[in-house]
PDB file of C-alpha atoms in Angstrom:
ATOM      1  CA  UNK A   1      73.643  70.309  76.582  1.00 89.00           C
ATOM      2  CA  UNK A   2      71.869  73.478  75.570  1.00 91.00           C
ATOM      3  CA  UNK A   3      74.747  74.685  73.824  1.00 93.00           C
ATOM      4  CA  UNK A   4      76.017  71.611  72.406  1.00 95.00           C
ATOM      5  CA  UNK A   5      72.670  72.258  70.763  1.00 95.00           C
ATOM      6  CA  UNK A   6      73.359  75.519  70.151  1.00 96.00           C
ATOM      7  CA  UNK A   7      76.687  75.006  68.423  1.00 95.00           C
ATOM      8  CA  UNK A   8      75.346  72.303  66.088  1.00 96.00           C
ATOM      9  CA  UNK A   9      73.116  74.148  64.665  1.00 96.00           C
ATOM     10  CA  UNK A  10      75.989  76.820  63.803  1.00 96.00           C
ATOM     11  CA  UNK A  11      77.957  74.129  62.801  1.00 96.00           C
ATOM     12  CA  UNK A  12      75.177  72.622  60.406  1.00 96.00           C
ATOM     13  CA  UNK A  13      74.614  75.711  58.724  1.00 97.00           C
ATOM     14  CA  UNK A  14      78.032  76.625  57.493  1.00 95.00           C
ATOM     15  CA  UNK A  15      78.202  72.458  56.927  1.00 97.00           C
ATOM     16  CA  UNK A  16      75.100  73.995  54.203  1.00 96.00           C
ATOM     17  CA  UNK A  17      77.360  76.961  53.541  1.00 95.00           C
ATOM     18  CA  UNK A  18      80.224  74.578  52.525  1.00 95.00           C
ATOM     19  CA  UNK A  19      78.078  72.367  50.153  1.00 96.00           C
ATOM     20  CA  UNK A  20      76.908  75.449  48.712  1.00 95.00           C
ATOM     21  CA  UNK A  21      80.146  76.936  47.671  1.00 94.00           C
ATOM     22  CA  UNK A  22      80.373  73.692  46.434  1.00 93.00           C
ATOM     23  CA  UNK A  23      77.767  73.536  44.247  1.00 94.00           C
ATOM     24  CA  UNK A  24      77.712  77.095  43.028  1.00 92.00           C
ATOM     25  CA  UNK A  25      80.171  78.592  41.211  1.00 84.00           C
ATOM     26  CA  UNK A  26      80.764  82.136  42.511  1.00 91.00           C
ATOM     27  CA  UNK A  27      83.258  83.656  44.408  1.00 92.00           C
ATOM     28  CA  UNK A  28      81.339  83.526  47.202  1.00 92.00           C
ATOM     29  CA  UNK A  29      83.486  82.091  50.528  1.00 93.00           C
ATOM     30  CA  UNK A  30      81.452  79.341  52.075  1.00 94.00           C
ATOM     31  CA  UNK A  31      81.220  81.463  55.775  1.00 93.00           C
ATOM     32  CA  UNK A  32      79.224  83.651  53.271  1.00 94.00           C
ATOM     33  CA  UNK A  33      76.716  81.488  52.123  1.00 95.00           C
ATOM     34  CA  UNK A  34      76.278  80.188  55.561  1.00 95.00           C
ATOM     35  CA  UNK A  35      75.454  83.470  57.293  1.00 94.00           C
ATOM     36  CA  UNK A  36      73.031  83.807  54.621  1.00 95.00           C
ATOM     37  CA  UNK A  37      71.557  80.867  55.337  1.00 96.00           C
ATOM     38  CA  UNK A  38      71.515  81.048  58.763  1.00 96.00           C
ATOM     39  CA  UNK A  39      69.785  84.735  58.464  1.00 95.00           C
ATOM     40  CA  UNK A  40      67.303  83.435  56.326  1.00 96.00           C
ATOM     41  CA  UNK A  41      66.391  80.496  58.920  1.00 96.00           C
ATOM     42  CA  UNK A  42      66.119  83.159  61.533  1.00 95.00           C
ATOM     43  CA  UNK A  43      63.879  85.497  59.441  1.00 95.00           C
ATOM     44  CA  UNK A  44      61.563  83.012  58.340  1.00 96.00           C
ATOM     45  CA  UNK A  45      61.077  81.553  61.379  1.00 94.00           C
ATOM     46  CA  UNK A  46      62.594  78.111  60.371  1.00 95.00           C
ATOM     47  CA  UNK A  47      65.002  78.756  63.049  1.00 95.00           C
ATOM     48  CA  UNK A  48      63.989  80.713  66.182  1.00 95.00           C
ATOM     49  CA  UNK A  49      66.610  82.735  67.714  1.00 94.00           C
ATOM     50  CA  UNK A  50      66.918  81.386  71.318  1.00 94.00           C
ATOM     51  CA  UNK A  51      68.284  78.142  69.072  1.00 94.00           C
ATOM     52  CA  UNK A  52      71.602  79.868  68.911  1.00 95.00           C
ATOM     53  CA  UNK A  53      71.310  82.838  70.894  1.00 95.00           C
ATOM     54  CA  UNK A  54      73.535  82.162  73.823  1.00 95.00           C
ATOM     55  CA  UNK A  55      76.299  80.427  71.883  1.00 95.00           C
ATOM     56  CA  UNK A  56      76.460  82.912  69.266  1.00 93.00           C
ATOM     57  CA  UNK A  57      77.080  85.682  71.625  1.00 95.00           C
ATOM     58  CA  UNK A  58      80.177  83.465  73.273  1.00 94.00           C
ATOM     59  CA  UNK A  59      80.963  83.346  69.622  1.00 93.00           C
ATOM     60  CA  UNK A  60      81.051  87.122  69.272  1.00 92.00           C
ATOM     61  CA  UNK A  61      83.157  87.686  72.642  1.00 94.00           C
ATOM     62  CA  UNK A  62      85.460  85.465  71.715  1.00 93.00           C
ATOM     63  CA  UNK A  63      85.876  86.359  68.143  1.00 90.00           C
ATOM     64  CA  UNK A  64      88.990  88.780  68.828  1.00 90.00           C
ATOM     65  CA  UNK A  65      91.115  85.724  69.903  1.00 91.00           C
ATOM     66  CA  UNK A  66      90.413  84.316  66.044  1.00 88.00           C
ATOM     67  CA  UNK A  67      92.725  87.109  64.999  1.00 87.00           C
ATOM     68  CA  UNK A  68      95.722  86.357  66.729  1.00 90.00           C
ATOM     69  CA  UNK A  69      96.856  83.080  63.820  1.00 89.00           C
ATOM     70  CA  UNK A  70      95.578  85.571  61.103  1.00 85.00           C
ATOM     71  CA  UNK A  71      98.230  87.978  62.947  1.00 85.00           C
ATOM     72  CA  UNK A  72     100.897  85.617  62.795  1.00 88.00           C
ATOM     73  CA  UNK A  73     100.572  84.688  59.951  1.00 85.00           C
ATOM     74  CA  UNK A  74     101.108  87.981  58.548  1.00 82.00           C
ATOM     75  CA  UNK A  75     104.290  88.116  60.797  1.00 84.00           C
ATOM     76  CA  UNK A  76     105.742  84.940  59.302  1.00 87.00           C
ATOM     77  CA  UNK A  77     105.332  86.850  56.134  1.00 85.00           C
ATOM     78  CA  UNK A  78     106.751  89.598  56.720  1.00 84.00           C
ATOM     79  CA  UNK A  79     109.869  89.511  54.358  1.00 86.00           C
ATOM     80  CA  UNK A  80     106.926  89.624  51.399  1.00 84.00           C
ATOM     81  CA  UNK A  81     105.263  92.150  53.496  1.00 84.00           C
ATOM     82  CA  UNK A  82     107.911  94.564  53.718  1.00 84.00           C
ATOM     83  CA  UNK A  83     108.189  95.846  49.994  1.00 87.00           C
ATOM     84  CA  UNK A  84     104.104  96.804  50.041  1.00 91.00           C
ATOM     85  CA  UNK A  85     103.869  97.483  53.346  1.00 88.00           C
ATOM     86  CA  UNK A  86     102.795 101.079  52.024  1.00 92.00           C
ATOM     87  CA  UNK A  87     100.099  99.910  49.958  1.00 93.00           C
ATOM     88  CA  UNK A  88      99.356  97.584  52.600  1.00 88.00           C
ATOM     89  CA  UNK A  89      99.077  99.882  55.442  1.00 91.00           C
ATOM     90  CA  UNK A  90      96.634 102.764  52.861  1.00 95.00           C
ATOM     91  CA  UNK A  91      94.260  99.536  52.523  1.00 95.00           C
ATOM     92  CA  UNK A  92      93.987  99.262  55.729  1.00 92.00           C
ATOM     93  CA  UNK A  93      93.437 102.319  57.061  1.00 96.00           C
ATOM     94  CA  UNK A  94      91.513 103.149  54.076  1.00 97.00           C
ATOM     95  CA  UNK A  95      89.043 100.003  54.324  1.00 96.00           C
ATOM     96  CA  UNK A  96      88.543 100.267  58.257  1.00 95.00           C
ATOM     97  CA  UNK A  97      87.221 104.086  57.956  1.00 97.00           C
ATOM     98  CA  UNK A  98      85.101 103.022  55.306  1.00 97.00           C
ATOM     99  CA  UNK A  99      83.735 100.114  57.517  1.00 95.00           C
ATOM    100  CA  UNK A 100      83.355 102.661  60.428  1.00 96.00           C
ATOM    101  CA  UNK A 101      82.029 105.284  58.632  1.00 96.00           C
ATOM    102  CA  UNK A 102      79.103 102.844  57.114  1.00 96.00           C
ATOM    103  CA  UNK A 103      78.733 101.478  60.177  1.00 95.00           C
ATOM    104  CA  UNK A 104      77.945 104.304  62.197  1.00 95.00           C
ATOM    105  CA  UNK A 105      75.550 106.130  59.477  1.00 96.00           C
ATOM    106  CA  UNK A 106      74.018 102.375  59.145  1.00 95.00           C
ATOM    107  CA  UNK A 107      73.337 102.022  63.077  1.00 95.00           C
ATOM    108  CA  UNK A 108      72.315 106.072  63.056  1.00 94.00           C
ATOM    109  CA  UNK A 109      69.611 105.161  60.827  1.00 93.00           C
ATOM    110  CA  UNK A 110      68.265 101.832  62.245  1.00 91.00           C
ATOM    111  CA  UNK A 111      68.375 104.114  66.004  1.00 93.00           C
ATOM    112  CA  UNK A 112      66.427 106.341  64.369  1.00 91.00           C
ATOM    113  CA  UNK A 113      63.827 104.242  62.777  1.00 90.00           C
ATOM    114  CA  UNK A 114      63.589 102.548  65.923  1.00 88.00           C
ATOM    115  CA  UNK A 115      62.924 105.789  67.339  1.00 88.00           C
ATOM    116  CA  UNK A 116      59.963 106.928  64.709  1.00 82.00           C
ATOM    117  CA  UNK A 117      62.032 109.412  62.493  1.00 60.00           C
ATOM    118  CA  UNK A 118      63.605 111.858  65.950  1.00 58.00           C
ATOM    119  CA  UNK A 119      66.576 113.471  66.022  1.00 56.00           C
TER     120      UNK A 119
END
C-alpha cells in the first residue's frame, strides 16, 4: 500500500504538471513543470521525501526500459532517418559529452562542497 501511496503522489504532481502546461503558455513540456513542482514540494517541506522515496528509486532503475519504444520508434523511421543520419549522429554525440561533461564538473563541485572546499 505504501507505494500505491507513493506512486500517487508522483502521479498527482505531473497530473499539476499537465494542468500547468495547460494553463501557461510556454514551451515548457508538462514532465517539466511537474518535476518542478514536485522539487519545490520536497524543498519546502510540503512534501517530505520518504513520501516518494522508495518508488522513485524503482522509477530510476527502471527508467532504461522507457527507452526501448523511443528506440523503435526511431527504427520505424528510419527511411527519414537515413538522409540526416550525419547531422543526427554529431547531435548526439555532441549533446551527450556536453551532458557528461556538465555533469561531472556539476557533481565535482557539490563533492567538494560537501567536503568543505578539499581537493
Amino acid at each position: 500500500m505504501k507505494y500505491i501511496r507513493q506512486f500517487l503522489w508522483i502521479l498527482l504532481f505531473s497530473f499539476a504538471g499537465e494542468l500547468l502546461k495547460f494553463v501557461i503558455p510556454l514551451p515548457v513540456p508538462a514532465s517539466i513543470y511537474g518535476l518542478l513542482l514536485l522539487l519545490l514540494a520536497l524543498v519546502t517541506g510540503i512534501l517530505r521525501l520518504e513520501s516518494v522515496k522508495e518508488t522513485s528509486k524503482f522509477l530510476i532503475e527502471i527508467m532504461p526500459l522507457m527507452f526501448i519504444p523511443a528506440a523503435v520508434g526511431l527504427l520505424e523511421s528510419w527511411e527519414a532517418l537515413s538522409g540526416i543520419l550525419i547531422q543526427v549522429l554529431t547531435a548526439t554525440v555532441v549533446s551527450t559529452v556536453l551532458v557528461m561533461g556538465v555533469s561531472g564538473m556539476v557533481t565535482q563541485a557539490l563533492i567538494r562542497k560537501k567536503q568543505g572546499g578539499k581537493r
